[in-house]
Coordinates of C-alpha atoms in Angstrom, one line a residue:
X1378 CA 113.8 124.0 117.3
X1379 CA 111.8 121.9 114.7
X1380 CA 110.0 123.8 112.3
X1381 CA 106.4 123.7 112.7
X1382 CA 106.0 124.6 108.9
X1383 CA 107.6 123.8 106.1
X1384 CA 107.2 125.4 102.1
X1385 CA 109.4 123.2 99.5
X1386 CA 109.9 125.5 96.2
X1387 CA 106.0 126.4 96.4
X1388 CA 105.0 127.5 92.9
X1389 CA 101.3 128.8 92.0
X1390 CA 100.2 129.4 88.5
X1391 CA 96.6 131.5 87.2
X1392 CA 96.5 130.5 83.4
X1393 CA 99.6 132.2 82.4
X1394 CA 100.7 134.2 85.0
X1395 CA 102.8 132.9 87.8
X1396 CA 101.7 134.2 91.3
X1397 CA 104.3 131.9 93.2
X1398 CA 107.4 131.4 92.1
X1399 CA 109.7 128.5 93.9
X1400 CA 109.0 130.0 97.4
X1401 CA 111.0 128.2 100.0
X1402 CA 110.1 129.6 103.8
X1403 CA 110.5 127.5 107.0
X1404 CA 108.8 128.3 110.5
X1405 CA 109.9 127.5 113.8
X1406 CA 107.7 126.4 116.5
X1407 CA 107.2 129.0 119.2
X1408 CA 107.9 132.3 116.9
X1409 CA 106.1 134.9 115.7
X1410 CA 106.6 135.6 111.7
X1411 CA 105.9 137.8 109.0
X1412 CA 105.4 137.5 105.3
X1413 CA 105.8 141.2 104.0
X1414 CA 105.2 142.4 100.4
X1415 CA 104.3 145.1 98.2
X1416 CA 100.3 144.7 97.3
X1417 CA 100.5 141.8 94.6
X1418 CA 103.3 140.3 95.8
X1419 CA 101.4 136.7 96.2
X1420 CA 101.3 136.8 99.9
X1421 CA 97.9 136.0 99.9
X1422 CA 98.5 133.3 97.0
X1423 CA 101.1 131.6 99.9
X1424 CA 98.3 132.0 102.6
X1425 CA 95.9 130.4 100.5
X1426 CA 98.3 127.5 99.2
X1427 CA 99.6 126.7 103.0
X1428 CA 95.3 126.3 104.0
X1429 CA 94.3 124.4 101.0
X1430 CA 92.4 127.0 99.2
X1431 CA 94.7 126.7 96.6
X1432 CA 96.6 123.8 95.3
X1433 CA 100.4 124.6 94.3
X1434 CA 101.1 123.2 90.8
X1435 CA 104.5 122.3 92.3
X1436 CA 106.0 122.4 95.6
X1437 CA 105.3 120.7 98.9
X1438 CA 103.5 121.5 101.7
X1439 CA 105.0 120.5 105.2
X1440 CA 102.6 121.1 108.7
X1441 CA 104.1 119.9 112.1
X1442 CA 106.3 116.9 110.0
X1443 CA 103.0 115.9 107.7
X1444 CA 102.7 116.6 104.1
X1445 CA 99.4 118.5 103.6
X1446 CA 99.6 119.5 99.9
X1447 CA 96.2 118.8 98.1
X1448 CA 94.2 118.4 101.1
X1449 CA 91.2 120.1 102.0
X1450 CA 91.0 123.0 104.3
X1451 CA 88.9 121.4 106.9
X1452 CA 91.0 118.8 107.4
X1453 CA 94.4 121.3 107.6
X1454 CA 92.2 122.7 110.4
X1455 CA 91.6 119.7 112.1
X1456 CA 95.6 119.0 112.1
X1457 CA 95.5 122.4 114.0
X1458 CA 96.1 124.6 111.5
X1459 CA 93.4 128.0 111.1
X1460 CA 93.7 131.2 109.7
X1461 CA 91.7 134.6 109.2
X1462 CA 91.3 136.7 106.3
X1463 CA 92.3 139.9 105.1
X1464 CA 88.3 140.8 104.5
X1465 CA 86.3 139.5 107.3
X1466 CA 84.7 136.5 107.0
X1467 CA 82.4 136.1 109.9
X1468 CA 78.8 134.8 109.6
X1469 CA 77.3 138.5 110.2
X1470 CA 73.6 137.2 111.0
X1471 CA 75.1 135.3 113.9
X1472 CA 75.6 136.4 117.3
X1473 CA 79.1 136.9 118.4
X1474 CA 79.1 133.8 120.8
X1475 CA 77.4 131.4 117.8
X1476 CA 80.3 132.6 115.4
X1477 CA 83.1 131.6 118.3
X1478 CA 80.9 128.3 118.8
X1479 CA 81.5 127.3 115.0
X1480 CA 85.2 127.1 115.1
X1481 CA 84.7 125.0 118.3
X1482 CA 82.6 122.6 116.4
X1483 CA 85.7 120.9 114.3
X1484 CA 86.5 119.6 117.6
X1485 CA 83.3 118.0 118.8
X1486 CA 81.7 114.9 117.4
X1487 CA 78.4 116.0 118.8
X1488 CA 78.2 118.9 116.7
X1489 CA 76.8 117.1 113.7
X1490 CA 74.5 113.9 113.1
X1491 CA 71.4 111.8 115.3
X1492 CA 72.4 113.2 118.3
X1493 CA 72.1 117.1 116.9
X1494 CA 69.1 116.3 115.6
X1495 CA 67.0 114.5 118.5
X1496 CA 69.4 116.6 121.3
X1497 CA 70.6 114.2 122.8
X1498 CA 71.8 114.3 126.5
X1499 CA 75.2 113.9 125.4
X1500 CA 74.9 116.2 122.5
X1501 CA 73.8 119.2 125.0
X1502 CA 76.5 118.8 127.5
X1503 CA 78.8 118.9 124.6
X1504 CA 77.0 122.3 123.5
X1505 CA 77.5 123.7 127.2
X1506 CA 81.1 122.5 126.8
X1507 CA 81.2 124.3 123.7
X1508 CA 79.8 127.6 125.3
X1509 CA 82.2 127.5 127.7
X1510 CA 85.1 127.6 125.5
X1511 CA 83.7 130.7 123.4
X1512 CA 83.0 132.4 126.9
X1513 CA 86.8 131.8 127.9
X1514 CA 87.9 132.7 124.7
X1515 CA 85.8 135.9 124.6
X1516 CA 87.3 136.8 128.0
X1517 CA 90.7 136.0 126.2
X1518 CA 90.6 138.1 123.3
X1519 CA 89.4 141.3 125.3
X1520 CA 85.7 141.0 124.1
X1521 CA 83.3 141.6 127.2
X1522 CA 80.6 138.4 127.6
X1523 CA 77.8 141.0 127.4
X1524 CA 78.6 141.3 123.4
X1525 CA 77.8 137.9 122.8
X1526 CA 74.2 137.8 122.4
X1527 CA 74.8 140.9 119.8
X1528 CA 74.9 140.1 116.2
X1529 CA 78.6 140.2 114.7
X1530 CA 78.0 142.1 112.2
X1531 CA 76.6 145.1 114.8
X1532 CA 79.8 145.6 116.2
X1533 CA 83.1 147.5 115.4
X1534 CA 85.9 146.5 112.8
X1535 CA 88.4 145.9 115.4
X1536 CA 85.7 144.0 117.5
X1537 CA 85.1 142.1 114.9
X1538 CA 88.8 141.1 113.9
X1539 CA 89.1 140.0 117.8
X1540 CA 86.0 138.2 117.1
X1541 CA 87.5 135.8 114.2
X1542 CA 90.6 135.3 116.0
X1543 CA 88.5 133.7 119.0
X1544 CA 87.2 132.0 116.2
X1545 CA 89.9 130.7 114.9
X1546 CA 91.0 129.6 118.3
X1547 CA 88.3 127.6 119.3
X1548 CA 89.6 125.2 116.8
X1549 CA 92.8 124.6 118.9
X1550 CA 95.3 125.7 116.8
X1551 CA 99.1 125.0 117.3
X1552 CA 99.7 127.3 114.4
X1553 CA 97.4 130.3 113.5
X1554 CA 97.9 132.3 110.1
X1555 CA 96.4 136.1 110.4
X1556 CA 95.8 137.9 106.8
X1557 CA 96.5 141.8 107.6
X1558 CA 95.0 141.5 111.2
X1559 CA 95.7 145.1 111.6
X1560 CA 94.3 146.9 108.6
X1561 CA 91.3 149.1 109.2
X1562 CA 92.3 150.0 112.5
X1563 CA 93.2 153.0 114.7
X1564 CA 96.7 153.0 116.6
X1565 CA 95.2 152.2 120.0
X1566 CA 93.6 149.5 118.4
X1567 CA 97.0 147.8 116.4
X1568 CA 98.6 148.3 119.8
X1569 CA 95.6 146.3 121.4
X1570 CA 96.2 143.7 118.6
X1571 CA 100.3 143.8 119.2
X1572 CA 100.2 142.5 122.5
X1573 CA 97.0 139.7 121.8
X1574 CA 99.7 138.3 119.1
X1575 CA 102.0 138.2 121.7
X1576 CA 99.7 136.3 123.9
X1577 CA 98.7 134.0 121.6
X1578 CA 102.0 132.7 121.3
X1579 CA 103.2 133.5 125.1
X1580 CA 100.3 132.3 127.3
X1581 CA 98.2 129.5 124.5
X1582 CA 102.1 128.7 123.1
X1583 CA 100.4 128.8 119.4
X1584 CA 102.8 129.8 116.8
X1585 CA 102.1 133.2 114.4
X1586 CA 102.3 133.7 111.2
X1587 CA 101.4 137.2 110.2
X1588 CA 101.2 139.1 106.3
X1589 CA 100.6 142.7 107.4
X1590 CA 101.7 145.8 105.6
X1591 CA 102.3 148.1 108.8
X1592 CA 105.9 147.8 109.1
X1593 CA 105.7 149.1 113.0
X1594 CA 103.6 145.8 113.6
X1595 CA 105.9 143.4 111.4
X1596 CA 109.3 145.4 113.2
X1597 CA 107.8 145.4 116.4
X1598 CA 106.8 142.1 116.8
X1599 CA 108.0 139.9 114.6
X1600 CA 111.3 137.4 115.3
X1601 CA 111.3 136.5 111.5
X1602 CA 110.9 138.5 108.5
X1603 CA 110.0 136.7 104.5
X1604 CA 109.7 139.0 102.5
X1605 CA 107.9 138.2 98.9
X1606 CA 108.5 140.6 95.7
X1607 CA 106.6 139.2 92.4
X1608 CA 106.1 136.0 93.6
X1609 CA 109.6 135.2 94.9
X1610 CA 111.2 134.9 98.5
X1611 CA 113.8 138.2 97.8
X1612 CA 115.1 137.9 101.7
X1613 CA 114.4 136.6 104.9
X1614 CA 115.9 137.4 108.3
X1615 CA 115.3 139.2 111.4
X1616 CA 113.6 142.4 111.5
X1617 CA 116.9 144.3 111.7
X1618 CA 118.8 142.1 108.7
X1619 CA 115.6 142.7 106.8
X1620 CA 115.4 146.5 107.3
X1621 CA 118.9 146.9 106.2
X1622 CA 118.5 144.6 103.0
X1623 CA 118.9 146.9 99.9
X1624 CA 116.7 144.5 98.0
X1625 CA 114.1 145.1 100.6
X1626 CA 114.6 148.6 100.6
X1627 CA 114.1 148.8 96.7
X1628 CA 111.0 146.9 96.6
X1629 CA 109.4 147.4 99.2
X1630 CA 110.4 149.8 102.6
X1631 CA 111.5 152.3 100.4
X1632 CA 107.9 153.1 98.7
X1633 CA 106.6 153.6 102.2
X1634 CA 107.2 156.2 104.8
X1635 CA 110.7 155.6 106.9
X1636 CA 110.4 152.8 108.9
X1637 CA 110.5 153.4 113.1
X1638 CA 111.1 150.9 115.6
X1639 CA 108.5 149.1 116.9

């Protein structure tokens, strides 16, 4: 299967200290993946150099066959490409149906200019198409309609996360890139989350790519593990090869709790 993303020897500098070191990682369409990592490992530093928040001082860049190093992050989002954040970035005095509405503006040309301004009759039906979409997507990510006149920033962590992933996929992603989507919540919760990633990838055939620190999320649902230790790809494999992988163990599994199947 052709790989839907592509990181050539990605190095990121800050002043004098290297974050990124000559990371090489490939993803496959259709899977769900994991970048794991002690805390300052520079698996952030990756997320933000795949998106365009950052610019790799060397290293390439690679999204669905197109070179995308230097370019902005809105336009690595219009290629299909969206992500969330490991703090959560929603616009809190907006209601929860406005905030899935933004992300479904990158694909309307109606969203912006005259037309937006003297509402036009072409501009509102592309509004109620809009709508629509955030209402489906809602009803996709679990999130009952009546929440949607409520401000986002009244509502529950996990609520929230489920909020930005609808979010995210109003732009139409083929590949979606979660920051820690898990952290902050309860195990009935992470389980909830589990088997949206699944869907996402299953039923809206978007490919995942995950950095979480709860190894029962990355073991449970992952089909391929990277795994980042100051800066530098140390292993890569399935979840089983990676548990096993001394080098893994050493920096990383091994300063945690033991590790139980997902």
């Amino acid at each position: 299967m052709a790989p839907i993303l592509e990181l050539h020897k990605i190095t990121k500098r800050f002043g004098g200290l290297v974050a990124v070191s000559g990371v090489e990682i490939s993803l496959d369409k259709g899977r769900i993946a994991s970048i794991i990592g002690p805390n300052g490992a520079g698996k952030t530093t990756i997320f933000n150099s795949i998106t365009g928040v950052y610019k790799p001082e060397e290293g390439t860049v690679v999204f669905d066959g197109h070179p995308i190093t230097g370019m902005r992050p809105d336009q690595i989002t219009a290629m299909g490409m969206c992500r969330t954040f490991q703090n959560i970035r929603l616009f809190q005095n907006m209601s929860v149906m406005e905030n899935v509405m933004v992300g479904a503006h990158t694909r309307t040309t109606q969203s912006t200019g005259i037309g937006a301004v003297l509402r036009t009759k072409a501009f509102r039906e592309a509004e109620e198409a809009v709508r629509l979409k955030a209402k489906q997507l809602l009803r996709f990510v679990d999130l009952p309609l009546g929440l949607g006149d409520q401000l986002a920033r009244n509502l529950p962590y996990g609520q929230q996360r489920r909020i930005e992933i609808a979010r995210a996929l109003a732009a139409e992603p083929k590949l979606i890139l979660l920051d820690e989507p898990t952290a902050g919540m309860n195990p009935q919760e992470t389980e909830a989350a589990i088997r949206l990633f699944r869907r996402l990838r299953d039923e809206m055939g978007i490919t995942v790519l995950l950095i979480e620190h709860d190894m029962k999320v990355v073991m449970g649902i992952s089909e391929w593990v990277s795994v980042i230790d100051y800066g530098q790809k140390i292993a890569e494999g399935t979840p089983a090869e990676v548990r096993k992988n001394q080098r893994v163990i050493e920096a990383y599994l091994g300063r945690h709790a033991t590790v139980h199947e997902g």
